mmCIF file of C-alpha atoms in Angstrom:
data_model
loop_
_atom_site.group_PDB
_atom_site.id
_atom_site.type_symbol
_atom_site.label_atom_id
_atom_site.label_comp_id
_atom_site.label_asym_id
_atom_site.label_seq_id
_atom_site.Cartn_x
_atom_site.Cartn_y
_atom_site.Cartn_z
ATOM 1 C CA MET A 242 -104.905 0.375 -36.502
ATOM 2 C CA LYS A 243 -105.027 3.303 -38.420
ATOM 3 C CA LYS A 244 -106.169 3.979 -41.770
ATOM 4 C CA ILE A 245 -103.850 6.004 -44.819
ATOM 5 C CA VAL A 246 -105.069 7.689 -47.300
ATOM 6 C CA LEU A 247 -102.828 8.296 -50.550
ATOM 7 C CA VAL A 248 -103.471 10.023 -53.075
ATOM 8 C CA GLY A 249 -101.518 10.892 -56.228
ATOM 9 C CA GLN A 250 -102.395 11.118 -59.536
ATOM 10 C CA MET A 251 -98.845 11.528 -61.997
ATOM 11 C CA MET A 252 -96.736 8.982 -61.893
ATOM 12 C CA ALA A 253 -94.011 10.943 -59.793
ATOM 13 C CA SER A 254 -95.886 10.410 -56.723
ATOM 14 C CA THR A 255 -97.462 7.212 -57.617
ATOM 15 C CA ASN A 256 -93.759 6.110 -57.929
ATOM 16 C CA GLY A 257 -93.009 7.997 -54.313
ATOM 17 C CA PHE A 258 -95.974 6.880 -52.531
ATOM 18 C CA ARG A 259 -95.564 2.872 -53.569
ATOM 19 C CA PRO A 260 -92.699 2.754 -51.284
ATOM 20 C CA LEU A 261 -93.908 4.847 -48.696
ATOM 21 C CA GLU A 262 -97.397 2.200 -48.842
ATOM 22 C CA GLN A 263 -95.248 -0.525 -48.298
ATOM 23 C CA GLU A 264 -93.252 0.931 -45.065
ATOM 24 C CA LEU A 265 -96.814 1.997 -43.795
ATOM 25 C CA LYS A 266 -98.132 -1.831 -43.944
ATOM 26 C CA LYS A 267 -95.143 -2.819 -42.858
ATOM 27 C CA ARG A 268 -95.564 -0.137 -39.246
ATOM 28 C CA GLY A 269 -99.090 -1.673 -39.526
ATOM 29 C CA MET A 270 -101.097 0.129 -40.329
ATOM 30 C CA ASP A 271 -104.832 -0.097 -42.903
ATOM 31 C CA VAL A 272 -103.797 1.717 -46.200
ATOM 32 C CA LYS A 273 -105.583 2.469 -48.889
ATOM 33 C CA ALA A 274 -103.784 4.193 -52.473
ATOM 34 C CA TYR A 275 -105.279 5.762 -54.669
ATOM 35 C CA LEU A 276 -101.982 5.697 -57.204
ATOM 36 C CA PRO A 277 -103.477 5.648 -60.803
ATOM 37 C CA ALA A 278 -99.716 6.801 -62.388
ATOM 38 C CA GLY A 279 -100.647 9.756 -64.321
ATOM 39 C CA LYS A 280 -103.978 8.121 -65.630
ATOM 40 C CA PRO A 281 -107.782 10.216 -64.295
ATOM 41 C CA LEU A 282 -109.337 9.285 -61.291
ATOM 42 C CA HIS A 283 -112.953 9.562 -61.009
ATOM 43 C CA ASP A 284 -115.098 11.094 -57.831
ATOM 44 C CA VAL A 285 -113.526 9.029 -55.708
ATOM 45 C CA ALA A 286 -112.765 11.784 -52.982
ATOM 46 C CA GLU A 287 -116.407 10.575 -51.327
ATOM 47 C CA GLU A 288 -115.215 7.217 -51.360
ATOM 48 C CA ILE A 289 -112.575 7.560 -49.536
ATOM 49 C CA PHE A 290 -114.302 8.378 -46.340
ATOM 50 C CA GLU A 291 -116.857 5.839 -47.745
ATOM 51 C CA SER A 292 -115.384 2.793 -48.415
ATOM 52 C CA ALA A 293 -112.617 3.407 -45.639
ATOM 53 C CA GLY A 294 -114.061 3.549 -43.306
ATOM 54 C CA ASN A 295 -113.516 6.665 -40.404
ATOM 55 C CA VAL A 296 -109.515 8.087 -41.523
ATOM 56 C CA ASP A 297 -107.134 9.058 -39.657
ATOM 57 C CA LEU A 298 -104.769 10.438 -42.044
ATOM 58 C CA ILE A 299 -104.612 12.133 -45.784
ATOM 59 C CA LEU A 300 -101.475 12.237 -47.843
ATOM 60 C CA THR A 301 -101.367 13.508 -51.637
ATOM 61 C CA GLY A 302 -99.232 14.603 -54.529
ATOM 62 C CA MET A 303 -99.497 17.620 -56.395
ATOM 63 C CA SER A 304 -100.274 17.083 -59.830
ATOM 64 C CA SER A 305 -99.577 19.906 -62.492
ATOM 65 C CA GLU A 306 -102.284 19.247 -64.936
ATOM 66 C CA GLN A 307 -105.981 20.830 -63.713
ATOM 67 C CA ASN A 308 -107.723 18.016 -65.348
ATOM 68 C CA LEU A 309 -105.389 15.311 -63.068
ATOM 69 C CA VAL A 310 -105.749 17.152 -59.987
ATOM 70 C CA GLN A 311 -109.472 17.340 -58.781
ATOM 71 C CA GLU A 312 -109.200 14.535 -56.674
ATOM 72 C CA GLU A 313 -106.480 15.440 -54.846
ATOM 73 C CA VAL A 314 -107.564 18.883 -53.585
ATOM 74 C CA GLN A 315 -111.653 17.528 -52.919
ATOM 75 C CA SER A 316 -109.971 14.997 -50.491
ATOM 76 C CA LEU A 317 -107.501 17.614 -49.108
ATOM 77 C CA GLU A 318 -110.429 20.034 -49.041
ATOM 78 C CA LEU A 319 -112.727 17.053 -47.464
ATOM 79 C CA ALA A 320 -109.400 16.351 -44.789
ATOM 80 C CA ILE A 321 -109.626 19.482 -43.236
ATOM 81 C CA ALA A 322 -113.389 20.184 -43.316
ATOM 82 C CA ARG A 323 -113.758 16.784 -40.932
ATOM 83 C CA LYS A 324 -110.361 18.094 -39.405
ATOM 84 C CA ILE A 325 -108.234 14.993 -40.152
ATOM 85 C CA PRO A 326 -104.173 15.031 -40.384
ATOM 86 C CA CYS A 327 -103.226 16.319 -44.059
ATOM 87 C CA GLY A 328 -100.268 16.726 -46.223
ATOM 88 C CA VAL A 329 -98.962 16.979 -49.404
ATOM 89 C CA TYR A 330 -95.528 16.123 -51.259
ATOM 90 C CA ALA A 331 -94.200 17.713 -53.715
ATOM 91 C CA ASP A 332 -92.171 15.311 -55.990
ATOM 92 C CA THR A 333 -89.663 18.370 -57.316
ATOM 93 C CA PHE A 334 -88.463 21.876 -57.330
ATOM 94 C CA GLY A 335 -91.321 23.855 -57.362
ATOM 95 C CA VAL A 336 -94.256 21.939 -56.995
ATOM 96 C CA HIS A 337 -95.149 23.518 -53.922
ATOM 97 C CA ARG A 338 -96.065 26.460 -55.261
ATOM 98 C CA ARG A 339 -98.634 25.170 -58.258
ATOM 99 C CA THR A 340 -101.519 27.047 -57.854
ATOM 100 C CA TRP A 341 -104.440 24.751 -57.697
ATOM 101 C CA PHE A 342 -103.559 24.317 -54.038
ATOM 102 C CA LYS A 343 -103.417 27.728 -53.215
ATOM 103 C CA HIS A 344 -106.772 28.012 -51.062
ATOM 104 C CA LEU A 345 -105.736 25.031 -48.662
ATOM 105 C CA ARG A 346 -101.725 26.662 -48.027
ATOM 106 C CA GLU A 347 -103.051 27.742 -44.330
ATOM 107 C CA LYS A 348 -104.878 24.537 -43.470
ATOM 108 C CA ILE A 349 -102.125 21.997 -44.665
ATOM 109 C CA ASN A 350 -100.778 20.389 -42.132
ATOM 110 C CA PHE A 351 -97.768 18.925 -43.590
ATOM 111 C CA LEU A 352 -95.199 19.562 -46.606
ATOM 112 C CA PHE A 353 -92.900 17.423 -47.877
ATOM 113 C CA VAL A 354 -90.189 19.174 -50.769
ATOM 114 C CA THR A 355 -86.715 17.275 -51.790
ATOM 115 C CA ASN A 356 -84.170 19.568 -50.476
ATOM 116 C CA LYS A 357 -83.381 23.064 -48.067
ATOM 117 C CA GLU A 358 -83.696 25.049 -50.367
ATOM 118 C CA GLU A 359 -86.844 24.110 -51.017
ATOM 119 C CA ALA A 360 -88.100 24.268 -48.219
ATOM 120 C CA LYS A 361 -87.003 27.703 -47.791
ATOM 121 C CA ASP A 362 -89.314 28.741 -50.571
ATOM 122 C CA ALA A 363 -92.319 26.928 -48.840
ATOM 123 C CA LYS A 364 -92.256 28.633 -45.413
ATOM 124 C CA THR A 365 -93.012 31.991 -47.414
ATOM 125 C CA ILE A 366 -96.202 30.941 -48.649
ATOM 126 C CA TYR A 367 -96.855 27.908 -45.914
ATOM 127 C CA PRO A 368 -96.439 29.780 -42.581
ATOM 128 C CA ASN A 369 -99.239 27.543 -40.833
ATOM 129 C CA THR A 370 -97.654 23.807 -42.016
ATOM 130 C CA ASN A 371 -94.587 22.014 -40.849
ATOM 131 C CA ILE A 372 -92.231 22.051 -44.077
ATOM 132 C CA ILE A 373 -90.533 18.817 -43.832
ATOM 133 C CA VAL A 374 -87.414 17.780 -45.917
ATOM 134 C CA SER A 375 -87.892 14.352 -46.740
ATOM 135 C CA GLY A 376 -86.049 13.953 -50.242
ATOM 136 C CA ASN A 377 -87.974 11.457 -52.931
ATOM 137 C CA PRO A 378 -87.853 8.266 -52.684
ATOM 138 C CA THR A 379 -87.587 7.681 -56.365
ATOM 139 C CA ARG A 380 -84.891 9.764 -56.722
ATOM 140 C CA GLU A 381 -82.043 7.119 -54.355
ATOM 141 C CA ALA A 382 -82.095 5.068 -57.049
ATOM 142 C CA TYR A 383 -80.798 7.676 -59.561
ATOM 143 C CA PHE A 384 -77.485 7.394 -57.347
ATOM 144 C CA THR A 385 -76.891 4.011 -58.378
ATOM 145 C CA PRO A 386 -77.668 2.792 -61.916
ATOM 146 C CA VAL A 387 -77.700 -1.035 -62.359
ATOM 147 C CA TRP A 388 -74.895 -0.933 -65.349
ATOM 148 C CA THR A 389 -71.605 1.794 -64.980
ATOM 149 C CA TYR A 390 -70.694 4.099 -68.063
ATOM 150 C CA GLU A 391 -68.397 1.104 -69.865
ATOM 151 C CA GLN A 392 -71.483 -1.921 -69.389
ATOM 152 C CA SER A 393 -74.890 0.370 -70.442
ATOM 153 C CA ARG A 394 -72.680 1.869 -73.846
ATOM 154 C CA GLU A 395 -71.266 -1.774 -74.220
ATOM 155 C CA ILE A 396 -74.827 -3.403 -74.606
ATOM 156 C CA LEU A 397 -76.213 -0.447 -76.507
ATOM 157 C CA GLY A 398 -73.489 -0.777 -79.025
ATOM 158 C CA ILE A 399 -72.132 2.795 -78.470
ATOM 159 C CA ALA A 400 -68.171 2.570 -79.660
ATOM 160 C CA PRO A 401 -65.730 3.705 -77.101
ATOM 161 C CA ASP A 402 -64.975 7.415 -79.027
ATOM 162 C CA GLU A 403 -68.649 8.069 -79.809
ATOM 163 C CA ILE A 404 -69.783 11.228 -77.933
ATOM 164 C CA VAL A 405 -73.948 10.459 -76.549
ATOM 165 C CA ALA A 406 -76.502 13.331 -75.916
ATOM 166 C CA LEU A 407 -79.174 12.015 -74.137
ATOM 167 C CA CYS A 408 -82.571 13.927 -75.346
ATOM 168 C CA PRO A 409 -85.522 13.513 -73.139
ATOM 169 C CA GLN A 410 -88.711 15.050 -74.422
ATOM 170 C CA GLY A 411 -92.248 16.371 -73.067
ATOM 171 C CA LYS A 412 -95.102 15.822 -73.943
ATOM 172 C CA ASN A 413 -95.515 18.898 -76.425
ATOM 173 C CA LEU A 414 -94.820 18.489 -79.990
ATOM 174 C CA VAL A 415 -93.961 22.213 -80.729
ATOM 175 C CA VAL A 416 -91.536 22.191 -77.748
ATOM 176 C CA ASN A 417 -90.371 19.106 -78.995
ATOM 177 C CA ARG A 418 -89.886 19.750 -82.219
ATOM 178 C CA GLU A 419 -88.126 23.102 -80.956
ATOM 179 C CA HIS A 420 -85.923 21.638 -79.169
ATOM 180 C CA ILE A 421 -84.806 18.373 -80.662
ATOM 181 C CA GLY A 422 -83.823 20.899 -84.396
ATOM 182 C CA GLY A 423 -81.675 23.179 -81.202
ATOM 183 C CA THR A 424 -80.443 20.392 -80.172
ATOM 184 C CA ILE A 425 -78.955 19.546 -84.316
ATOM 185 C CA GLN A 426 -78.164 22.225 -85.122
ATOM 186 C CA ALA A 427 -76.233 23.061 -82.329
ATOM 187 C CA ILE A 428 -74.218 20.257 -82.986
ATOM 188 C CA GLU A 429 -73.740 20.093 -86.471
ATOM 189 C CA SER A 430 -72.487 24.231 -86.226
ATOM 190 C CA VAL A 431 -69.950 23.443 -83.532
ATOM 191 C CA PHE A 432 -68.606 19.456 -84.793
ATOM 192 C CA ILE A 433 -68.067 19.970 -87.958
ATOM 193 C CA THR A 434 -65.248 17.703 -88.591
ATOM 194 C CA THR A 435 -66.521 15.330 -85.997
ATOM 195 C CA LYS A 436 -69.966 15.878 -85.856
ATOM 196 C CA ASP A 437 -70.046 11.832 -87.207
ATOM 197 C CA ARG A 438 -68.817 10.804 -83.694
ATOM 198 C CA PHE A 439 -71.837 12.760 -82.309
ATOM 199 C CA ARG A 440 -74.675 9.817 -81.093
ATOM 200 C CA VAL A 441 -78.089 11.712 -80.006
ATOM 201 C CA PHE A 442 -80.787 9.779 -78.259
ATOM 202 C CA VAL A 443 -84.555 11.370 -78.550
ATOM 203 C CA CYS A 444 -86.017 9.271 -75.931
ATOM 204 C CA LEU A 445 -89.701 10.327 -75.733
ATOM 205 C CA HIS A 446 -92.208 11.297 -73.274
ATOM 206 C CA PRO A 447 -94.414 8.253 -71.814
ATOM 207 C CA GLY A 448 -97.261 10.278 -72.728
ATOM 208 C CA ASP A 449 -96.674 12.158 -76.210
ATOM 209 C CA LEU A 450 -99.808 11.062 -77.589
ATOM 210 C CA ASN A 451 -97.923 12.687 -81.562
ATOM 211 C CA PRO A 452 -97.321 9.809 -84.138
ATOM 212 C CA LEU A 453 -93.412 8.996 -84.387
ATOM 213 C CA GLU A 454 -93.804 10.511 -88.172
ATOM 214 C CA SER A 455 -93.825 13.629 -86.661
ATOM 215 C CA TYR A 456 -90.071 13.498 -86.340
ATOM 216 C CA ALA A 457 -89.801 11.555 -89.018
ATOM 217 C CA ASP A 458 -88.173 14.860 -90.708
ATOM 218 C CA PHE A 459 -85.228 15.088 -88.075
ATOM 219 C CA LEU A 460 -83.806 12.047 -89.230
ATOM 220 C CA LYS A 461 -82.841 13.518 -92.571
ATOM 221 C CA SER A 462 -80.359 15.162 -90.188
ATOM 222 C CA SER A 463 -76.330 14.702 -90.679
ATOM 223 C CA VAL A 464 -75.950 14.146 -86.964
ATOM 224 C CA LYS A 465 -76.558 10.406 -86.185
ATOM 225 C CA ILE A 466 -80.458 10.216 -84.196
ATOM 226 C CA ALA A 467 -82.754 7.279 -82.672
ATOM 227 C CA PHE A 468 -85.476 8.267 -81.326
ATOM 228 C CA VAL A 469 -86.471 6.325 -78.220
ATOM 229 C CA THR A 470 -90.395 5.042 -77.063
ATOM 230 C CA LYS A 471 -91.504 3.247 -73.869
ATOM 231 C CA ASN A 472 -91.910 0.145 -75.535
ATOM 232 C CA MET A 473 -87.455 0.047 -76.706
ATOM 233 C CA MET A 474 -86.415 1.439 -73.066
ATOM 234 C CA ARG A 475 -86.760 3.970 -70.406
ATOM 235 C CA SER A 476 -84.836 6.981 -70.680
ATOM 236 C CA SER A 477 -83.288 5.891 -67.257
ATOM 237 C CA VAL A 478 -81.147 3.115 -68.758
ATOM 238 C CA LEU A 479 -79.343 5.692 -71.357
ATOM 239 C CA VAL A 480 -77.798 8.260 -68.518
ATOM 240 C CA PRO A 481 -75.067 6.475 -67.211
ATOM 241 C CA ALA A 482 -74.127 5.435 -71.219
ATOM 242 C CA SER A 483 -74.695 9.286 -72.061
ATOM 243 C CA ASP A 484 -71.579 11.783 -71.708
ATOM 244 C CA ILE A 485 -73.798 14.575 -72.514
ATOM 245 C CA ILE A 486 -77.582 15.965 -71.422
ATOM 246 C CA ILE A 487 -79.761 18.751 -72.822
ATOM 247 C CA GLU A 488 -82.962 18.638 -71.504
ATOM 248 C CA SER A 489 -85.728 21.491 -71.384
ATOM 249 C CA GLY A 490 -87.115 20.932 -67.021
ATOM 250 C CA SER A 491 -86.643 17.264 -66.988
ATOM 251 C CA ASP A 492 -86.701 15.230 -63.783
ATOM 252 C CA ILE A 493 -83.906 12.855 -66.187
ATOM 253 C CA GLY A 494 -82.502 15.982 -65.352
ATOM 254 C CA VAL A 495 -82.676 15.482 -62.489
ATOM 255 C CA GLU A 496 -80.986 11.984 -62.752
ATOM 256 C CA ALA A 497 -78.131 12.764 -64.843
ATOM 257 C CA CYS A 498 -77.282 15.325 -62.094
ATOM 258 C CA CYS A 499 -77.161 12.194 -59.677
ATOM 259 C CA GLN A 500 -74.788 10.431 -61.908
ATOM 260 C CA ARG A 501 -72.788 13.023 -62.151
ATOM 261 C CA LYS A 502 -73.120 14.387 -65.776
ATOM 262 C CA PRO A 503 -73.149 17.333 -67.673
ATOM 263 C CA VAL A 504 -76.913 18.875 -68.339
ATOM 264 C CA ILE A 505 -78.038 21.461 -70.121
ATOM 265 C CA SER A 506 -81.036 22.997 -69.776
ATOM 266 C CA PHE A 507 -82.764 24.220 -73.182
ATOM 267 C CA PHE A 508 -85.937 26.702 -73.131
ATOM 268 C CA THR A 509 -86.837 28.050 -76.070
ATOM 269 C CA LYS A 510 -89.693 30.728 -75.228
ATOM 270 C CA THR A 511 -92.488 28.626 -76.102
ATOM 271 C CA ALA A 512 -91.205 25.752 -73.462
ATOM 272 C CA LEU A 513 -90.597 28.730 -70.710
ATOM 273 C CA ASP A 514 -93.950 29.727 -71.078
ATOM 274 C CA ARG A 515 -95.054 26.142 -69.830
ATOM 275 C CA LEU A 516 -93.227 25.945 -67.282
ATOM 276 C CA ASP A 517 -94.795 28.600 -65.356
ATOM 277 C CA ALA A 518 -98.333 28.228 -66.982
ATOM 278 C CA GLY A 519 -99.515 29.647 -63.789
ATOM 279 C CA LYS A 520 -98.058 26.214 -62.148
ATOM 280 C CA THR A 521 -95.781 27.182 -60.434
ATOM 281 C CA GLY A 522 -95.552 31.359 -60.218
ATOM 282 C CA GLY A 523 -92.008 31.028 -61.627
ATOM 283 C CA SER A 524 -90.033 30.723 -65.145
ATOM 284 C CA LYS A 525 -86.742 29.418 -63.962
ATOM 285 C CA TRP A 526 -85.680 26.132 -63.803
ATOM 286 C CA PRO A 527 -84.138 26.060 -59.766
ATOM 287 C CA PRO A 528 -81.303 23.430 -61.331
ATOM 288 C CA CYS A 529 -80.210 26.132 -63.247
ATOM 289 C CA GLU A 530 -80.841 28.486 -60.759
ATOM 290 C CA LEU A 531 -78.163 26.076 -58.749
ATOM 291 C CA GLY A 532 -75.669 26.082 -60.920
ATOM 292 C CA ALA A 533 -76.695 22.015 -60.415
ATOM 293 C CA GLN A 534 -77.220 22.986 -64.509
ATOM 294 C CA LYS A 535 -76.245 25.130 -67.231
ATOM 295 C CA ALA A 536 -79.704 27.149 -68.692
ATOM 296 C CA VAL A 537 -79.336 28.470 -72.600
ATOM 297 C CA TYR A 538 -82.059 30.072 -73.823
ATOM 298 C CA GLY A 539 -83.136 29.637 -77.318
ATOM 299 C CA ASP A 540 -79.941 30.791 -78.039
ATOM 300 C CA ILE A 541 -78.331 27.687 -81.357
ATOM 301 C CA THR A 542 -75.096 29.166 -81.078
ATOM 302 C CA GLU A 543 -74.757 29.890 -77.451
ATOM 303 C CA LEU A 544 -76.059 26.305 -76.743
ATOM 304 C CA ALA A 545 -72.668 24.903 -79.105
ATOM 305 C CA SER A 546 -70.567 27.209 -77.327
ATOM 306 C CA VAL A 547 -72.142 25.625 -73.900
ATOM 307 C CA ILE A 548 -71.657 21.996 -75.581
ATOM 308 C CA SER A 549 -68.171 21.900 -76.699
ATOM 309 C CA GLU A 550 -67.347 23.715 -73.382
ATOM 310 C CA LEU A 551 -69.140 20.677 -70.631
ATOM 311 C CA LEU A 552 -67.668 17.799 -72.824
ATOM 312 C CA THR A 553 -64.561 18.729 -71.315
ATOM 313 C CA PRO A 554 -63.320 18.313 -67.919
ATOM 314 C CA GLU A 555 -62.360 21.580 -67.057
ATOM 315 C CA GLY A 556 -65.260 22.959 -68.135
ATOM 316 C CA TYR A 557 -67.773 20.602 -66.501
ATOM 317 C CA ALA A 558 -65.896 20.340 -63.184
ATOM 318 C CA PRO A 559 -67.606 23.612 -61.793
ATOM 319 C CA MET A 560 -70.853 22.185 -62.084
ATOM 320 C CA ARG A 561 -70.321 19.413 -60.046
ATOM 321 C CA VAL A 562 -68.719 21.058 -57.252
ATOM 322 C CA ARG A 563 -73.035 22.053 -57.464
ATOM 323 C CA GLN A 564 -74.212 18.334 -58.244
ATOM 324 C CA GLU A 565 -72.955 17.758 -55.378
ATOM 325 C CA LYS A 566 -73.909 20.251 -53.039
ATOM 326 C CA VAL A 567 -77.447 20.332 -54.549
ATOM 327 C CA PHE A 568 -78.079 16.836 -55.154
ATOM 328 C CA PRO A 569 -76.088 15.505 -51.971
ATOM 329 C CA GLN A 570 -76.030 10.995 -51.788
ATOM 330 C CA PRO A 571 -78.516 9.706 -49.497
ATOM 331 C CA ALA A 572 -76.709 8.544 -46.195
ATOM 332 C CA GLU A 573 -79.060 4.973 -46.390
ATOM 333 C CA LYS A 574 -81.110 3.872 -48.659
ATOM 334 C CA GLY A 575 -84.719 4.598 -48.202
ATOM 335 C CA SER A 576 -84.479 7.201 -46.024
ATOM 336 C CA ALA A 577 -86.452 8.999 -47.440
ATOM 337 C CA THR A 578 -89.376 6.820 -46.860
ATOM 338 C CA LYS A 579 -88.902 6.384 -43.245
ATOM 339 C CA ILE A 580 -88.807 10.319 -42.978
ATOM 340 C CA MET A 581 -92.018 10.134 -44.556
ATOM 341 C CA ALA A 582 -93.538 6.909 -42.411
ATOM 342 C CA ASP A 583 -91.812 8.557 -39.410
ATOM 343 C CA THR A 584 -93.834 12.414 -39.802
ATOM 344 C CA ILE A 585 -97.139 10.237 -40.457
ATOM 345 C CA GLU A 586 -96.820 7.904 -37.212
ATOM 346 C CA LYS A 587 -96.146 11.573 -36.392
ATOM 347 C CA TYR A 588 -99.154 12.467 -36.634
ATOM 348 C CA LEU A 589 -100.860 9.851 -35.625
ATOM 349 C CA SER A 590 -99.882 9.867 -32.179
#
């Protein structure tokens, strides 16, 4: 029986590897999965080989945080040293450029990416690696939300004439406050007579350790605003009910693209600095570069103008065309997991 090890520190790789783990087991493989969903692993690289015996293949995620990436890198280093096939999974845009893996680029056997554009770029820095467009198993569900627009709004108590803006947040307090404050200012400046129709849902990141009181002053604004924590509901629940998404490099923006919603990526200088931070080698958000989202760089007046434009059918139409091109609906459910499992079988044969 072939023995496979999966190591994925971040929530994104954990979510992507869970269905893969089940698929590999269905195919008769012995799978050991280290998937802590964003919590640190401690010194498991040696354990992978000591407890699992002779490993036949290793697949890891590509974490964004230096304090989480150690076990992924060490597992790959051990695989390369012992001439065991190994691969990595880049779950979203630019992940393949994360610098923690730079010294391994010429020795990794295969790399999973989400689309053809990512594959082209990956090949320039992974010249000896088999680049496979697998897609993202988690994102397949983005195309088929449980509720329709009308159903979700009725369940959440949103009136038919209300305009819902969804603002997913990250972990950094400064970035979050600039994002929330900028969104409120933009709505107040352009929708002077209709701002009462707006409802802004600010979804706090599960990893945001800042106390809720850090955002309390925003509740005094003239725009109706509600803060949503992980204990209330997942951000994804609000995507179908939204009329526009104002994000900052969040995967919720990708989910909104898959559901054909107008998406603005609002980047202050602080947000851009964190987007780069030496992890991907660039400070551009690919969905914006590809036209599936609209980037606004810290300019509140421009943000107000873009919100107003994208809330009209004719203003949103060109973006929707690009979303359908950049994020095409999968031909069948589970196709990403199947491609990944097929690739692993190939390297084991």
